Short mmCIF file of C-alpha atoms in Angstrom, two decimals:
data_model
loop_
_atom_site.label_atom_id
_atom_site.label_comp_id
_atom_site.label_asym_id
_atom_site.label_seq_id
_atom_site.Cartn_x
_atom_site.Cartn_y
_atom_site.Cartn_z
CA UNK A 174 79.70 101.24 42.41
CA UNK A 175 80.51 104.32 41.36
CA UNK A 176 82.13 107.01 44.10
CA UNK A 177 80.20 110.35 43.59
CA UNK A 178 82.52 113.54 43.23
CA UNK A 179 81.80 115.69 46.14
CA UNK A 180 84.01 118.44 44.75
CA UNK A 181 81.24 120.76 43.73
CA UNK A 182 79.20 120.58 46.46
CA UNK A 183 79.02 123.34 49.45
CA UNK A 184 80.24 122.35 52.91
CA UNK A 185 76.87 123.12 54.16
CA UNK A 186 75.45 120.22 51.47
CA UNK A 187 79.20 118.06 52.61
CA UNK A 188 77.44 118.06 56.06
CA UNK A 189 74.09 116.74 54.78
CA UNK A 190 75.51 114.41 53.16
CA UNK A 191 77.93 113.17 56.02
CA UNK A 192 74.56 113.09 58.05
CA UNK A 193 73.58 110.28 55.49
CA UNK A 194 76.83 108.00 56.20
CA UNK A 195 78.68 109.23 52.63
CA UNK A 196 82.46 108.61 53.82
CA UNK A 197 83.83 110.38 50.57
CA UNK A 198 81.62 113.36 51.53
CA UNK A 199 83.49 113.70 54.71
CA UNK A 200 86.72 112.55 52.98
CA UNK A 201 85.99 115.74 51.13
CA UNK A 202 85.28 118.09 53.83
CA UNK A 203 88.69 116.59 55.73
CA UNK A 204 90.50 117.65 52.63
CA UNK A 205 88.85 121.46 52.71
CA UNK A 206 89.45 122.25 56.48
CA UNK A 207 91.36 119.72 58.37
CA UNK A 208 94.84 122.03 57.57
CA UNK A 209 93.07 125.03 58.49
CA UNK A 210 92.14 123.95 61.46
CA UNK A 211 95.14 122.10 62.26
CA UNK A 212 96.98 125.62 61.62
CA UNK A 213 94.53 127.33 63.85
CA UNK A 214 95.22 124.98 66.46
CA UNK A 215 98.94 125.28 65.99
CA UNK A 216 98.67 128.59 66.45
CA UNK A 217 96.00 128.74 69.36
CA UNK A 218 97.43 126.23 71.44
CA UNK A 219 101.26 127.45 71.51
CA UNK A 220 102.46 125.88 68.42
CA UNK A 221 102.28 122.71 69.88
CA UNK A 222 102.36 120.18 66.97
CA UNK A 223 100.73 117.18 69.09
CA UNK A 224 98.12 119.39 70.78
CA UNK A 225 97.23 120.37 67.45
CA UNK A 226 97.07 117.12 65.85
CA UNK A 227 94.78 115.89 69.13
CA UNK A 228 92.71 118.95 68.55
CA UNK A 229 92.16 118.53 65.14
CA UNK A 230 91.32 114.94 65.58
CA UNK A 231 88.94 115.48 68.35
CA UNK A 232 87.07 118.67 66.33
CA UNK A 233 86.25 116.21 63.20
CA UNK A 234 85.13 113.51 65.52
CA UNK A 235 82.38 115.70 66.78
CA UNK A 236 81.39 116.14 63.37
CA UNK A 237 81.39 112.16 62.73
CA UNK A 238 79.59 111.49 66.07
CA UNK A 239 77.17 114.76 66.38
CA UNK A 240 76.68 115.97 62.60
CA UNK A 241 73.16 117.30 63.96
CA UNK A 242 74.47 119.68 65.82
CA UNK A 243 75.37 122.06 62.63
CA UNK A 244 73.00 124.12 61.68
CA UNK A 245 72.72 123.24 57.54
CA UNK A 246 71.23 126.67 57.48
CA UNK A 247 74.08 128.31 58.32
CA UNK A 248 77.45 128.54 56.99
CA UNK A 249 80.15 125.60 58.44
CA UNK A 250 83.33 127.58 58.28
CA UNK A 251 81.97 129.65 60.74
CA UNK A 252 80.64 126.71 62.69
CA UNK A 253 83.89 124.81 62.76
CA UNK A 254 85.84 127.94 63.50
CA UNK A 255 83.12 128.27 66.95
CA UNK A 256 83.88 124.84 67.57
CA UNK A 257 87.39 125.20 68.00
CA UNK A 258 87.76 128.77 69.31
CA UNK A 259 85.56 126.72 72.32
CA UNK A 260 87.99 123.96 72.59
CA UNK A 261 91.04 126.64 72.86
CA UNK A 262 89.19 128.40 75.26
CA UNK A 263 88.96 125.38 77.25
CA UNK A 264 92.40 124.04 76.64
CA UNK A 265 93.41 127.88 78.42
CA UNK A 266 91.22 127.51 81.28
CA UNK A 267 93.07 124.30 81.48
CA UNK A 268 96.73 125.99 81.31
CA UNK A 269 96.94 129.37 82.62
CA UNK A 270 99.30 130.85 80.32
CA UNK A 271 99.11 134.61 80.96
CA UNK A 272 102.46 134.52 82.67
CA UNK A 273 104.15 132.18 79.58
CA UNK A 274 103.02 134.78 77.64
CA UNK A 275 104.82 138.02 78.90
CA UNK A 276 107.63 136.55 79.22
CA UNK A 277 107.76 135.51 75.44
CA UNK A 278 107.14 138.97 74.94
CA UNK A 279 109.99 140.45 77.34
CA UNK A 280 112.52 137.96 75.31
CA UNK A 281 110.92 138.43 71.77
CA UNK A 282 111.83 141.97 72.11
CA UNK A 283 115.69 141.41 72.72
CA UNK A 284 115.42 138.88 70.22
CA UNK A 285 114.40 140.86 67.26
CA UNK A 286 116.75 144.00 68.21
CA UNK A 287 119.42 141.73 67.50
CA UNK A 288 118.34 140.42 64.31
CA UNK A 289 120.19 141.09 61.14
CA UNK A 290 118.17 141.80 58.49
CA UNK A 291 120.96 140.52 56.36
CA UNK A 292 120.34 136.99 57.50
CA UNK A 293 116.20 137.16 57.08
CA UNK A 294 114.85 134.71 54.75
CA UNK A 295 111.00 133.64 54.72
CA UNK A 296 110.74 131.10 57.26
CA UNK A 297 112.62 133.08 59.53
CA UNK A 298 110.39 135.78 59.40
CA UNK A 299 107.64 133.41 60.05
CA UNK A 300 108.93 132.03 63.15
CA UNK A 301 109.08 135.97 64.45
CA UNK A 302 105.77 136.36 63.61
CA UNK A 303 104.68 133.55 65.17
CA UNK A 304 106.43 134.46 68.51
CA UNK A 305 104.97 137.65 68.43
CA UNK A 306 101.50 136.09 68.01
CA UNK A 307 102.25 134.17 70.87
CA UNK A 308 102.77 137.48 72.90
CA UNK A 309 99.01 138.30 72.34
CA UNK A 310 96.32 138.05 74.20
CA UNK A 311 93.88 134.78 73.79
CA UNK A 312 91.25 136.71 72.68
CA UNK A 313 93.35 139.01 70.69
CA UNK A 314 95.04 136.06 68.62
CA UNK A 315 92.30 134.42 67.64
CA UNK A 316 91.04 137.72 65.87
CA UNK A 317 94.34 138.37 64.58
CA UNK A 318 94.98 134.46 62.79
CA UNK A 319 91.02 134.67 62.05
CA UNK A 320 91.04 137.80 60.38
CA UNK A 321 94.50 137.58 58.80
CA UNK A 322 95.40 134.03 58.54
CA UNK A 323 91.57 132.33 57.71
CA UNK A 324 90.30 135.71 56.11
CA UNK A 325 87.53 135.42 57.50
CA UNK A 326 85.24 138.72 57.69
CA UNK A 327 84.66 141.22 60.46
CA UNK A 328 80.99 139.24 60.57
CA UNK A 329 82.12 135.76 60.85
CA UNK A 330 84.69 136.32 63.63
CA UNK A 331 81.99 138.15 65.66
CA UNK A 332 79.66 135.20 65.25
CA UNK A 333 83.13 132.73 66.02
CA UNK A 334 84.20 134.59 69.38
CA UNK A 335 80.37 135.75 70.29
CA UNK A 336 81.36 139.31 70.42
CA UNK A 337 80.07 142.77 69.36
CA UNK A 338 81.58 143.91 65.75
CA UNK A 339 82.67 146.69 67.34
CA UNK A 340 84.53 144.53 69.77
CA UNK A 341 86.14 142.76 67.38
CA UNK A 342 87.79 145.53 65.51
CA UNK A 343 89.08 146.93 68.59
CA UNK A 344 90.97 143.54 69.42
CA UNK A 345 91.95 143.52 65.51
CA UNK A 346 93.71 147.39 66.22
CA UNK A 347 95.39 146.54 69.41
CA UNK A 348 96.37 143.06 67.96
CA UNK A 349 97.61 144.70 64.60
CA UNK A 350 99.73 147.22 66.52
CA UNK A 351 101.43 145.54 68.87
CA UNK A 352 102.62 142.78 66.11
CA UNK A 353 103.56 146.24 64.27
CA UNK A 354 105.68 146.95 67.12
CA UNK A 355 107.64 143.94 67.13
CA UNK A 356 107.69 142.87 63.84
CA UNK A 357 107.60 146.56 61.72
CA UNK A 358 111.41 146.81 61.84
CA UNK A 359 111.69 144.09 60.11
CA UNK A 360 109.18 144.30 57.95
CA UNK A 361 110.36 148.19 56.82
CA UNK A 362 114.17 147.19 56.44
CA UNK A 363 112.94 143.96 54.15
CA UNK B 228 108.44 153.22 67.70
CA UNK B 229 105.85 155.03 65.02
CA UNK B 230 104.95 154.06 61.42
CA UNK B 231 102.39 156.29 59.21
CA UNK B 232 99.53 154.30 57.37
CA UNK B 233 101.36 153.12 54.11
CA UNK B 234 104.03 151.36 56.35
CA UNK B 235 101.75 149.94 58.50
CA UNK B 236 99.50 148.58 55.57
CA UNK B 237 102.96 146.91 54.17
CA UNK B 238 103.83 145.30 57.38
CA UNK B 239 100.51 143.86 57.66
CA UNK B 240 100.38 142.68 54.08
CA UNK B 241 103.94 141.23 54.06
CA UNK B 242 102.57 139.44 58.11
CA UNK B 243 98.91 138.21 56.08
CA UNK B 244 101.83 136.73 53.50
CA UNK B 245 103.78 134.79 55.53
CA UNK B 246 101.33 133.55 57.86
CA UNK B 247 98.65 132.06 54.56
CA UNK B 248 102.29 130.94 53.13
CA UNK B 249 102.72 128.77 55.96
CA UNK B 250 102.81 125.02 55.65
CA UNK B 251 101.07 123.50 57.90
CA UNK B 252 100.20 120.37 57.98
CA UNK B 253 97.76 117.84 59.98
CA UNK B 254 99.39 114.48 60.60
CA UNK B 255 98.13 111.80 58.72
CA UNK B 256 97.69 109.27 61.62
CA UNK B 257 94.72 111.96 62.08
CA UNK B 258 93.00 110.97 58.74
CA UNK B 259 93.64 107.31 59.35
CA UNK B 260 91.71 107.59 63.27
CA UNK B 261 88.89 109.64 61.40
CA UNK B 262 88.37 107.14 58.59
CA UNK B 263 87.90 104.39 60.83
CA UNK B 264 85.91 106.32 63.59
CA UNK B 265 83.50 107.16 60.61
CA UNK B 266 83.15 103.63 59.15
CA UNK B 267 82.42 102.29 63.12
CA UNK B 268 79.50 104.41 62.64
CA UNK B 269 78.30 104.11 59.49
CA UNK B 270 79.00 100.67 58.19
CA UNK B 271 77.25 97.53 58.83
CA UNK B 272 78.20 94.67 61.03
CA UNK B 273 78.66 92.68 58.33
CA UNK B 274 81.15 95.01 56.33
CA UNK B 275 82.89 95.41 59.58
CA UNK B 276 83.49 91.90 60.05
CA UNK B 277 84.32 91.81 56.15
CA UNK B 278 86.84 94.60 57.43
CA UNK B 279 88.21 92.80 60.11
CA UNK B 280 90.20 90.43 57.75
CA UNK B 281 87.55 87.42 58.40
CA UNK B 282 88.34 84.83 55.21
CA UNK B 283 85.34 84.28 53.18
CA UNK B 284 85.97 80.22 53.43
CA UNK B 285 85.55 80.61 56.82
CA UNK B 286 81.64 82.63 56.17
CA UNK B 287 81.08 79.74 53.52
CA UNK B 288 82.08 76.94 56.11
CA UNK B 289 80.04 78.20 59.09
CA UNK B 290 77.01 79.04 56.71
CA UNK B 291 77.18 75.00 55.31
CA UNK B 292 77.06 73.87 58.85
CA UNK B 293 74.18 75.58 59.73
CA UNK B 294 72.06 74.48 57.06
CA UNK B 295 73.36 71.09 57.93
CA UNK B 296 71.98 71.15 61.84
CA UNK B 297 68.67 72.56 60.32
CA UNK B 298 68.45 70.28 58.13
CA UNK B 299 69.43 67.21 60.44
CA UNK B 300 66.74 68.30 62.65
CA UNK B 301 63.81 68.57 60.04
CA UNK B 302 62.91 65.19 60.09
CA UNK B 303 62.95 64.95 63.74
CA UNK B 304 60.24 67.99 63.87
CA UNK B 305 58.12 66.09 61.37
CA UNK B 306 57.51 63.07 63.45
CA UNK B 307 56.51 64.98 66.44
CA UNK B 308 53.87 66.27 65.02
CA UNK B 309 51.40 63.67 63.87
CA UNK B 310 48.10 65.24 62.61
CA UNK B 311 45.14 63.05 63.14
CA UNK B 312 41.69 62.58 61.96
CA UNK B 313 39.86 63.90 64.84
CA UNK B 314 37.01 61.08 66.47
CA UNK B 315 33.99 62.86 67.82
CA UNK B 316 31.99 60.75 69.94
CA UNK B 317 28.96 61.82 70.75
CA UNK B 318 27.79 60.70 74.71
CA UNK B 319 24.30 61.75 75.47
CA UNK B 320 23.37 61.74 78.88
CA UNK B 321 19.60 62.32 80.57
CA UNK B 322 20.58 63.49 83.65
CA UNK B 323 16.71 63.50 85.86
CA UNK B 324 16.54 66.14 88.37
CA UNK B 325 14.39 65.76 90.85
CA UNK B 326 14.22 68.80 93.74
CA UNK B 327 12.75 67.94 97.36
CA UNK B 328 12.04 70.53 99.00
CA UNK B 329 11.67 70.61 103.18
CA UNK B 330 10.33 73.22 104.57
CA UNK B 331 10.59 73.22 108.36
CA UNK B 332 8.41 75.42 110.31
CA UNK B 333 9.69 75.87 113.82
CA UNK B 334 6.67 77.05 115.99
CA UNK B 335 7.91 78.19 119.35
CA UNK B 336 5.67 76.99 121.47
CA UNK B 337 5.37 78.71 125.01
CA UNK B 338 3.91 77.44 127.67
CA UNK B 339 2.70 79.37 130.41
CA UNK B 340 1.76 77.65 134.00
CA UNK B 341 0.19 79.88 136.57
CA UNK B 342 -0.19 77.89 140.22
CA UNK B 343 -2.34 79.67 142.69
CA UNK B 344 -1.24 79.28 145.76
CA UNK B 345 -4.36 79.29 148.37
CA UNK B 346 -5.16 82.94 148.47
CA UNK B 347 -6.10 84.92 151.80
CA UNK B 348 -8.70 87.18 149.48
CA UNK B 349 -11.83 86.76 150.32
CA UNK B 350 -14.56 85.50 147.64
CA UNK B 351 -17.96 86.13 147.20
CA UNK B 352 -19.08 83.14 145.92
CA UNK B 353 -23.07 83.61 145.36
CA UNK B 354 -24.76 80.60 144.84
CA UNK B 355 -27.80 78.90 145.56
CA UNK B 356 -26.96 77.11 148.66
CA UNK B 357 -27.77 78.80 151.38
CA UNK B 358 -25.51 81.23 153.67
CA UNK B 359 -25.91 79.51 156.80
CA UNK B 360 -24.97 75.82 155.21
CA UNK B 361 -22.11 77.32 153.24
CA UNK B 362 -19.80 79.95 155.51
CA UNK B 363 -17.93 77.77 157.33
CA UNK B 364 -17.26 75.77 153.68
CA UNK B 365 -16.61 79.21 152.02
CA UNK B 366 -14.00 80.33 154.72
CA UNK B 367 -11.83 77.55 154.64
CA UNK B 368 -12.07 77.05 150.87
CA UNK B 369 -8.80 77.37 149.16
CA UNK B 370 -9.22 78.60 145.64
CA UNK B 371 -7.04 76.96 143.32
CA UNK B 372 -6.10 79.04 140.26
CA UNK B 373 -4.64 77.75 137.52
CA UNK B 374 -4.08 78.23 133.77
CA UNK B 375 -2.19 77.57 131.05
CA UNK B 376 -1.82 79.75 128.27
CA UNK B 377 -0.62 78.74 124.61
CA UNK B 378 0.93 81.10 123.08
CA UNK B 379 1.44 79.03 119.78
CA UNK B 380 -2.29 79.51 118.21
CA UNK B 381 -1.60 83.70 118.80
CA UNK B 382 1.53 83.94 117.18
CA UNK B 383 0.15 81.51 114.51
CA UNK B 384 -3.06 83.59 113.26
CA UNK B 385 -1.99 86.79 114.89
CA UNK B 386 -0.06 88.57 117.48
CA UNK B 387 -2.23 90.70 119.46
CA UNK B 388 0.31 92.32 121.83
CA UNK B 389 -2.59 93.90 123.60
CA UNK B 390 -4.31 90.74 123.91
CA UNK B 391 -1.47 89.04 125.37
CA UNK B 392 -0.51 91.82 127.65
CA UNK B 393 -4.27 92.29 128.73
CA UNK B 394 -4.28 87.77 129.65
CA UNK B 395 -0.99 88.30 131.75
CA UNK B 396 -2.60 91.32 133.24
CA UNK B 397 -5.61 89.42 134.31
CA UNK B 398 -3.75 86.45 135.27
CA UNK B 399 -1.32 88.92 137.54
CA UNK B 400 -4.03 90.25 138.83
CA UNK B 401 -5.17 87.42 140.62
CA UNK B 402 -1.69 87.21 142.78
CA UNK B 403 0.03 89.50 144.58
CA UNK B 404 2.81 87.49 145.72
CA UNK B 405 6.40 86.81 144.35
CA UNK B 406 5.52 83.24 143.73
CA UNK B 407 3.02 84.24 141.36
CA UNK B 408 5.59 84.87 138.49
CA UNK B 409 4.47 82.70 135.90
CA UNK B 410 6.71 80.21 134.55
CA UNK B 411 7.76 79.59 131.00
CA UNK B 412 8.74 75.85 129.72
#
């Protein structure tokens, strides 16, 4: 038997496919979003590698177990990305981590006042961006590491977080400009 | 702390960098679980147990046995069932029917005795013998009534209920007292 290359085909045909028991197809999809997602997660859920992994698993199960819920009209990044935005928001209601996060915030700010620039490499930098994303609001991050991080459009993370475009872009400003304000230093003396 | 728009643009340029430069990575215990959760549901019970690790000699073995009990137990099917030439006898039996019929007529048959009892009327009897001979007979002479009706030959032909009424009226009449209530055998 000969495996079928499922490289060319769209997600949205992946899913039809996967519908029809075609392991490879889903093999394939795995390869195309399970890292994204598992990044999203990562960030979403406090960078909490486990909670991540769990996540992950749990968000491709649904597809294994309940393919008909997508929609093979409409586009699967976006449906995946609702998926899990919907599992975060649950995982918060869970863990009430309003408080967790001004206090990052309070100690992110001494943090990077101290920082030499003369010891900044990459990963580094990373690791203060990712605090600062942690200072954000939940609704706020997941535009930010949507917009900036999937690259997704204005459109698709209105659809993802069921908001007004308008709303979106407002989160997007206040998100952009408070990571300006903790990470622009930095960013201007690198 | 204030930036103007090119600096701003370059911090979130060199943030969009670092954040898509990121390597992260899903563990592969998570690919493993989803492989496995996919075959449950898609595969058949028979490539499952394939899957399990079940040797083939062991299929082979328990497939050779079961032809062996089937075909152990052939013969003893064929002997049960015997098919015979059926034998159709053919009885005929004259069965006579012969109805009687009874018809029973019940005829009620009433019987109604009127006794006079001597009566204190007096009667006019006119006959030929002469006054003078026959007073003295004629006082004294206790008239007798009696009669019996049978009601069977009315209610065979006909019931006249005037009729009837109009003989018990007539036989009434000829009492006053409350021994004169006829009786009925």
């Amino acid at each position: 038997m000969f495996k079928k290359n499922y490289k060319n085909y769209s997600d949205e045909e992946l899913m039809q496919f996967i519908k029809n028991g075609k392991e490879a197809a889903f093999e394939e999809l795995y390869t195309r979003y399970a890292d994204k997602l598992y990044g999203y997660f990562y960030k979403m859920l406090w960078q909490n590698v486990e909670k991540s992994n769990d996540f992950t698993q749990e968000l491709f199960l649904k597809i294994i177990e309940k393919p008909h819920l997508f929609d093979t009209s409409k586009r699967f990044s976006t449906w995946v990305f609702t998926v899990a935005n919907n599992l975060c928001k649950n995982e918060y209601r869970k863990n009430d981590n309003k408080q967790k996060a001004y206090n990052g915030f309070t100690y992110l700010r001494e943090d990077l006042v101290e920082y030499n620039i003369q010891n900044m490499d990459n990963e580094l930098f990373i690791n203060k961006i990712n605090q600062a994303i942690e200072t954000l609001d939940s609704s706020h991050k997941t535009c930010f590491i949507l917009r900036y991080k999937e690259e997704l459009s204005i459109k698709e993370i209105s659809k993802i977080v069921n908001c007004p475009e308008g709303t979106v872009k407002s989160r997007l400003y206040h998100a952009t400009k408070k990571i300006q304000a903790l990470v622009g230093k930095l960013a201007a003396r690198n | 702390m204030s930036y103007n728009i090119n600096e701003k643009e370059i911090i979130i340029a060199k943030v969009k960098e670092s954040l898509q430069a990121e390597d992260l990575r899903v563990s592969p215990n998570v690919k493993q679980n989803l492989t496995a959760a996919f075959r449950a549901k898609h595969q058949s019970p028979v490539i499952l147990a394939m899957n399990r690790g079940i040797p083939l000699w062991k299929v082979a073995a328990s497939l050779l046995l079961l032809i062996g009990v089937f075909s152990w137990l052939r013969p003893f099917e064929k002997e049960t069932i015997v098919q015979t030439e059926p034998t159709i006898q053919i009885e005929e039996k004259i069965i006579r029917v012969t109805d009687t019929v009874f018809v029973e007529k019940i005829v009620e048959k009433v019987v109604i005795e009127y006794v006079e009892v001597p009566s204190t009327t007096k009667t006019n009897i006119k006959n030929d013998i002469p006054m003078a001979v026959n007073a003295m007979e004629n006082s004294i002479e206790k008239v007798i009534y009696h009669k019996t009706v049978d009601l069977e030959s009315l209610i065979d032909n006909y019931y006249d209920t005037a009729m009837v009424e109009n003989i018990d009226r007539q036989i009434r009449g000829k009492s006053m007292s409350d021994s004169d209530i006829p009786t009925f055998y």
